[in-house]
XYZ file of C-alpha atoms in Angstrom:
408
model
C -57.502 52.033 79.385
C -58.676 50.733 82.344
C -60.437 53.607 84.899
C -59.925 52.161 88.509
C -61.939 54.115 91.166
C -60.622 54.702 94.605
C -62.267 54.130 98.113
C -63.957 56.517 100.293
C -61.166 55.733 103.112
C -58.342 56.316 100.575
C -59.298 59.627 98.948
C -59.185 62.683 100.644
C -56.308 61.991 102.266
C -57.557 59.850 104.677
C -54.750 57.591 104.170
C -51.113 57.596 103.744
C -49.584 58.067 100.612
C -48.251 54.026 101.171
C -51.330 52.685 101.539
C -53.088 54.355 98.320
C -49.671 52.878 96.589
C -50.604 49.512 98.211
C -53.612 49.105 96.902
C -53.144 50.564 93.458
C -50.596 48.075 92.919
C -53.031 45.208 93.921
C -55.748 46.300 91.536
C -53.181 46.382 88.617
C -52.543 42.596 89.850
C -56.071 41.777 90.425
C -56.549 43.269 86.625
C -53.665 41.081 85.037
C -54.671 37.518 86.452
C -58.118 38.308 84.970
C -56.611 39.492 81.497
C -54.618 36.077 82.379
C -57.869 33.547 82.969
C -59.543 35.330 79.592
C -56.593 34.486 77.815
C -56.449 31.186 78.678
C -60.400 30.295 78.723
C -60.099 31.754 75.170
C -56.878 29.154 74.238
C -58.939 26.299 75.205
C -61.987 27.512 73.222
C -59.638 27.173 70.301
C -58.495 23.775 71.324
C -61.611 22.323 72.376
C -62.778 23.639 68.489
C -59.729 22.276 66.610
C -60.939 18.667 68.749
C -64.116 18.918 67.637
C -62.990 19.123 63.747
C -64.001 22.420 62.508
C -62.596 23.035 59.636
C -59.674 25.945 58.597
C -59.235 28.551 55.834
C -57.999 25.381 54.052
C -61.071 23.414 54.513
C -58.794 20.890 56.270
C -59.828 19.292 59.328
C -57.993 17.451 62.490
C -59.920 13.987 64.171
C -58.466 13.820 67.168
C -60.481 10.847 69.515
C -59.124 9.815 72.741
C -61.402 6.630 73.661
C -64.415 9.047 72.766
C -68.249 8.214 72.454
C -69.223 7.197 68.952
C -72.312 9.785 70.035
C -69.710 12.240 70.504
C -67.916 11.658 66.590
C -71.353 11.723 65.091
C -72.172 14.938 66.479
C -68.339 16.413 65.437
C -69.143 14.880 61.895
C -72.724 16.440 61.383
C -71.284 19.586 63.155
C -68.613 19.192 59.935
C -70.366 18.371 57.224
C -73.827 20.376 58.272
C -75.804 17.012 57.716
C -78.388 16.271 60.540
C -77.765 12.221 62.127
C -80.483 9.986 63.468
C -79.544 7.577 66.062
C -81.062 5.939 68.733
C -79.911 3.814 72.121
C -78.224 0.918 69.847
C -75.426 3.105 68.903
C -73.006 3.102 71.096
C -69.086 2.205 71.792
C -65.488 3.842 72.303
C -63.495 4.659 69.522
C -59.959 6.113 68.732
C -58.824 7.899 66.099
C -55.435 9.325 65.233
C -54.789 11.914 62.590
C -51.874 13.527 62.697
C -51.961 15.453 60.088
C -55.096 17.556 58.776
C -57.598 15.980 55.365
C -59.856 16.987 53.551
C -63.630 16.689 54.780
C -64.491 14.367 52.501
C -61.912 11.965 53.368
C -62.864 12.773 56.772
C -66.114 11.117 56.613
C -65.225 8.805 54.447
C -62.514 8.394 57.637
C -66.327 8.265 59.908
C -67.949 5.648 57.945
C -65.045 2.740 58.399
C -65.815 3.813 62.204
C -68.916 3.108 61.601
C -68.402 -0.125 59.640
C -65.506 -1.421 62.347
C -68.490 -0.869 65.365
C -70.887 -2.591 63.392
C -73.065 0.544 61.483
C -73.914 2.423 58.705
C -75.529 5.159 57.190
C -78.812 5.554 54.954
C -80.647 8.673 53.970
C -83.919 9.354 54.889
C -86.439 10.747 52.246
C -86.244 13.830 54.086
C -82.354 14.199 53.982
C -81.412 12.804 57.231
C -78.637 10.547 57.711
C -80.390 7.485 60.087
C -76.903 5.379 61.718
C -78.143 1.478 62.184
C -76.924 -1.351 62.534
C -75.677 -3.075 59.718
C -77.485 -6.724 59.985
C -80.486 -4.554 59.648
C -79.251 -2.364 56.434
C -80.123 -4.904 53.787
C -83.915 -4.527 54.569
C -83.700 -0.259 54.713
C -83.868 1.790 51.631
C -79.873 1.888 50.994
C -78.679 3.041 47.612
C -79.245 0.709 44.678
C -77.298 0.608 41.451
C -77.866 -1.691 38.391
C -73.955 -1.551 36.967
C -70.699 -3.715 36.292
C -68.701 -0.436 37.249
C -67.244 -0.744 40.810
C -68.543 1.774 43.009
C -66.194 4.600 45.115
C -64.213 2.684 47.718
C -66.093 3.325 50.413
C -67.564 1.649 54.187
C -70.797 2.073 53.853
C -73.466 -0.745 52.834
C -75.069 -0.550 49.105
C -76.952 -3.302 46.771
C -75.490 -3.787 43.274
C -77.686 -5.419 40.747
C -74.511 -7.129 38.701
C -76.173 -8.546 35.215
C -73.876 -11.471 34.275
C -73.384 -12.787 30.703
C -71.959 -16.033 30.554
C -72.048 -17.702 33.652
C -75.115 -18.748 35.269
C -75.613 -16.694 38.303
C -77.479 -19.401 40.661
C -74.076 -21.740 40.328
C -71.253 -18.379 40.825
C -73.739 -16.808 44.095
C -72.769 -20.557 45.081
C -68.706 -19.925 44.912
C -69.453 -16.190 45.688
C -71.002 -16.768 49.563
C -67.718 -17.463 51.289
C -66.126 -14.105 49.858
C -69.197 -11.419 51.703
C -69.496 -10.313 55.173
C -71.794 -12.219 57.491
C -74.048 -9.240 57.666
C -74.366 -9.282 54.088
C -77.103 -10.630 51.607
C -76.182 -12.361 47.686
C -78.598 -14.014 46.092
C -79.083 -14.991 42.230
C -82.840 -13.674 39.839
C -82.127 -15.952 37.270
C -84.763 -14.472 34.572
C -81.865 -12.007 34.075
C -78.985 -14.253 34.686
C -77.932 -11.188 37.459
C -76.330 -11.252 40.939
C -77.801 -8.964 43.863
C -75.724 -7.697 46.241
C -75.932 -6.216 49.698
C -72.791 -5.399 50.927
C -69.879 -2.649 51.888
C -68.839 -0.509 48.587
C -65.453 -1.576 49.229
C -66.173 -5.557 49.335
C -68.180 -4.850 46.572
C -65.460 -3.644 44.510
C -63.312 -6.538 44.723
C -66.361 -8.700 43.854
C -67.201 -6.844 40.769
C -63.197 -7.497 40.028
C -63.710 -11.809 40.828
C -66.740 -11.156 38.707
C -64.698 -9.703 35.401
C -62.235 -12.667 35.535
C -64.670 -15.103 35.762
C -67.570 -14.404 33.651
C -65.960 -15.087 30.335
C -67.296 -15.942 26.750
C -64.960 -19.323 27.609
C -67.987 -20.621 29.412
C -70.895 -19.683 27.098
C -72.555 -22.484 25.900
C -72.617 -23.189 22.304
C -73.940 -25.170 19.874
C -71.939 -27.131 17.004
C -72.956 -30.155 14.261
C -70.356 -32.559 14.482
C -70.531 -34.915 11.099
C -69.362 -38.391 12.368
C -68.281 -39.984 8.865
C -66.758 -43.439 9.366
C -68.430 -44.383 13.179
C -72.059 -44.927 14.536
C -73.243 -41.457 15.520
C -75.863 -42.840 18.454
C -72.731 -45.580 19.485
C -70.029 -42.475 19.653
C -72.707 -39.954 21.661
C -73.444 -43.043 24.330
C -69.897 -43.206 24.455
C -69.237 -39.364 24.866
C -71.520 -39.480 27.651
C -70.100 -41.628 29.656
C -67.263 -39.769 29.596
C -68.366 -36.355 29.744
C -71.178 -36.964 32.037
C -73.569 -35.971 29.102
C -77.529 -36.432 28.568
C -78.283 -37.938 25.355
C -81.250 -37.501 23.047
C -82.240 -40.050 20.030
C -82.450 -38.265 16.865
C -85.095 -40.662 15.136
C -87.614 -43.173 15.687
C -85.515 -45.975 14.475
C -83.112 -46.400 16.890
C -84.693 -44.403 20.147
C -85.516 -47.552 21.625
C -81.596 -48.552 22.102
C -81.018 -44.837 22.802
C -83.500 -44.442 25.650
C -82.061 -47.857 26.522
C -78.359 -46.772 26.744
C -79.738 -43.459 28.619
C -81.465 -45.243 31.197
C -78.354 -47.492 32.040
C -76.073 -44.354 31.720
C -78.074 -42.104 33.618
C -77.623 -44.606 36.483
C -74.489 -43.866 37.345
C -73.973 -40.253 35.876
C -76.024 -37.158 37.449
C -78.612 -34.806 35.008
C -76.577 -31.805 33.808
C -79.158 -29.453 35.160
C -77.727 -30.900 39.167
C -74.365 -30.401 38.279
C -72.041 -27.707 39.387
C -68.964 -29.249 37.176
C -68.714 -27.872 33.507
C -68.198 -31.422 32.832
C -71.597 -32.178 33.444
C -73.060 -28.919 30.752
C -72.606 -31.015 28.037
C -75.725 -32.439 25.611
C -75.200 -34.912 22.778
C -78.640 -35.387 20.550
C -77.980 -38.176 17.955
C -79.086 -37.191 14.325
C -79.318 -40.194 12.253
C -80.377 -38.942 9.529
C -77.074 -37.336 9.051
C -75.129 -40.004 11.280
C -74.259 -36.425 12.657
C -73.909 -35.499 16.563
C -75.449 -32.230 17.303
C -73.369 -31.090 20.489
C -74.466 -28.047 22.933
C -71.622 -27.481 25.513
C -69.170 -24.322 26.421
C -66.268 -23.549 23.642
C -63.626 -25.503 25.908
C -65.675 -28.420 25.921
C -67.389 -28.688 22.223
C -63.699 -28.386 21.081
C -62.782 -31.266 23.322
C -65.908 -33.152 22.226
C -64.277 -32.549 18.565
C -61.288 -34.105 19.160
C -62.262 -36.889 20.394
C -64.910 -37.895 17.439
C -62.209 -37.580 15.373
C -60.341 -39.932 17.095
C -62.847 -41.784 17.069
C -64.569 -40.976 14.020
C -61.754 -43.546 11.268
C -62.558 -46.474 8.907
C -62.132 -49.905 10.028
C -62.440 -52.965 7.923
C -66.567 -53.973 7.606
C -67.695 -50.983 8.429
C -70.652 -49.280 6.955
C -74.169 -50.565 7.823
C -74.218 -52.989 4.431
C -72.428 -56.386 4.397
C -72.507 -58.795 2.436
C -71.126 -62.514 3.816
C -70.770 -65.154 1.446
C -71.628 -68.823 3.050
C -69.304 -71.897 1.930
C -71.345 -74.676 3.317
C -74.677 -73.995 4.826
C -77.827 -72.304 2.926
C -78.235 -68.923 2.428
C -82.062 -68.362 2.393
C -82.464 -71.455 5.016
C -79.596 -69.548 7.405
C -81.219 -65.925 6.724
C -84.416 -67.267 8.123
C -83.021 -68.877 11.157
C -80.631 -65.747 12.137
C -83.359 -62.964 11.283
C -86.474 -65.092 13.321
C -83.670 -65.784 16.648
C -82.672 -61.632 15.791
C -86.535 -61.303 16.421
C -87.191 -63.443 19.303
C -88.546 -66.213 17.536
C -87.140 -69.615 16.588
C -88.213 -71.737 13.741
C -89.958 -74.922 14.205
C -87.707 -78.851 13.566
C -90.694 -79.136 10.493
C -89.410 -75.842 8.682
C -93.682 -74.846 9.212
C -93.478 -71.398 10.603
C -91.726 -69.560 13.527
C -92.615 -70.541 16.865
C -91.148 -69.042 20.099
C -87.613 -69.193 21.388
C -86.638 -71.613 24.047
C -83.993 -71.264 26.391
C -80.692 -73.552 25.808
C -78.876 -74.712 22.796
C -77.747 -72.932 20.018
C -81.006 -70.594 19.646
C -80.269 -69.225 23.079
C -76.272 -68.577 22.232
C -77.233 -67.106 19.182
C -80.234 -65.078 21.019
C -77.726 -63.821 24.121
C -75.246 -62.383 21.726
C -77.235 -60.196 19.803
C -80.199 -59.207 22.230
C -78.284 -55.959 23.165
C -77.733 -54.944 19.719
C -80.931 -56.309 17.559
C -82.518 -52.914 17.206
C -81.979 -52.355 13.493
C -80.747 -55.994 12.417
C -81.910 -57.187 9.067
C -80.570 -60.219 7.223
C -81.783 -61.647 4.060
C -80.301 -64.089 1.482
C -79.089 -63.803 -1.800
C -79.307 -67.583 -3.610
C -77.295 -66.388 -6.604
C -74.501 -66.024 -4.614
C -75.112 -68.465 -2.111
C -74.421 -64.832 0.671
C -76.226 -62.796 3.482
C -76.901 -59.211 3.070
C -76.899 -58.444 6.227
C -78.179 -54.514 7.473
C -76.346 -53.828 10.911
C -73.895 -51.865 12.918
C -70.407 -52.657 13.462
C -71.440 -54.628 16.461
C -73.673 -56.689 15.806
C -72.644 -57.314 12.459
C -69.786 -59.058 14.399
C -71.677 -60.464 17.331
C -73.684 -62.348 13.941
C -70.326 -63.658 12.286
C -69.228 -65.464 15.456
C -72.197 -67.227 15.166
C -72.535 -67.739 11.699
């Protein structure tokens, strides 16, 4: 009910009835205009409240920003979540968010994190519980969330740090592979002591990296050790041949052949990189020879180990004259005299013409030809005579035996 007080000139019959009626009508029109203004102002306040992100009774919110300052978006999110935000004048830019239907508050905050990432920012929680808005390039130097786990984080766009332990693949090798897959503001490093990858990146991209690691970090690449017994061939010779194929390091297993193995390794390593510097799985094979049991000790990933086994089976086959002790029957020469000549030449000396001992071998002639043929294979060769059968008992590997037969 609206009460109106008439002016003095209108009271007491001073004016006509028509004047009083006109004044009353004007007053009613003014009152109606005032009510309409108040109503419109109330509607405008409700519209502004809806655009600012106020939640409705169902807990849903609409985020509609058309070319708005990012600071206004932060203020809106702060009111929605009742969280305190800290940011400086570096946080600037204009954004547009179109939300045709209301969304839950948690989803609205995820949208806010995506908006910050698009503009090059992220949030970091302070010790007091407030949220700092900082540039992405500074995130890896602050106290962002750090977790040691192989489980994927939530699919959000805030920056986190993950310590990802690996089981089989070497972390240092894997970091080189993953660097092109992380963003320019991310940081990735390897800690070899615990074989762990340290990754600071958006949680959504960390999820993708973990999925890739699950497919790569499998036991197929785990180094295994195996002892391969060689029945017919020479283990040290096989090791030298395998090293040329797989670029492996070869270690000798006994002093009797260590000198020849060392010479073979030096010639092989000139053209083959060391296993510690290679990135190819082929460079991860390591071979050790055990001359006592004529065996190969192989250290390699499972797939490469099976290839080494298969190749050894193909090469370890019996051949005529196999073994290390051979008997050669002479037809014309004297076994004792020829054995002394061969043994002297193998050791690097030649018998004197008078037979009175050995003298240093000189170049030219048959002695030089023999020495040239057996120099590379001389280690481990011994020649003795059996006068009763006029034969030579030769202790040598097959390569050395064949060289001596050609000379004889």
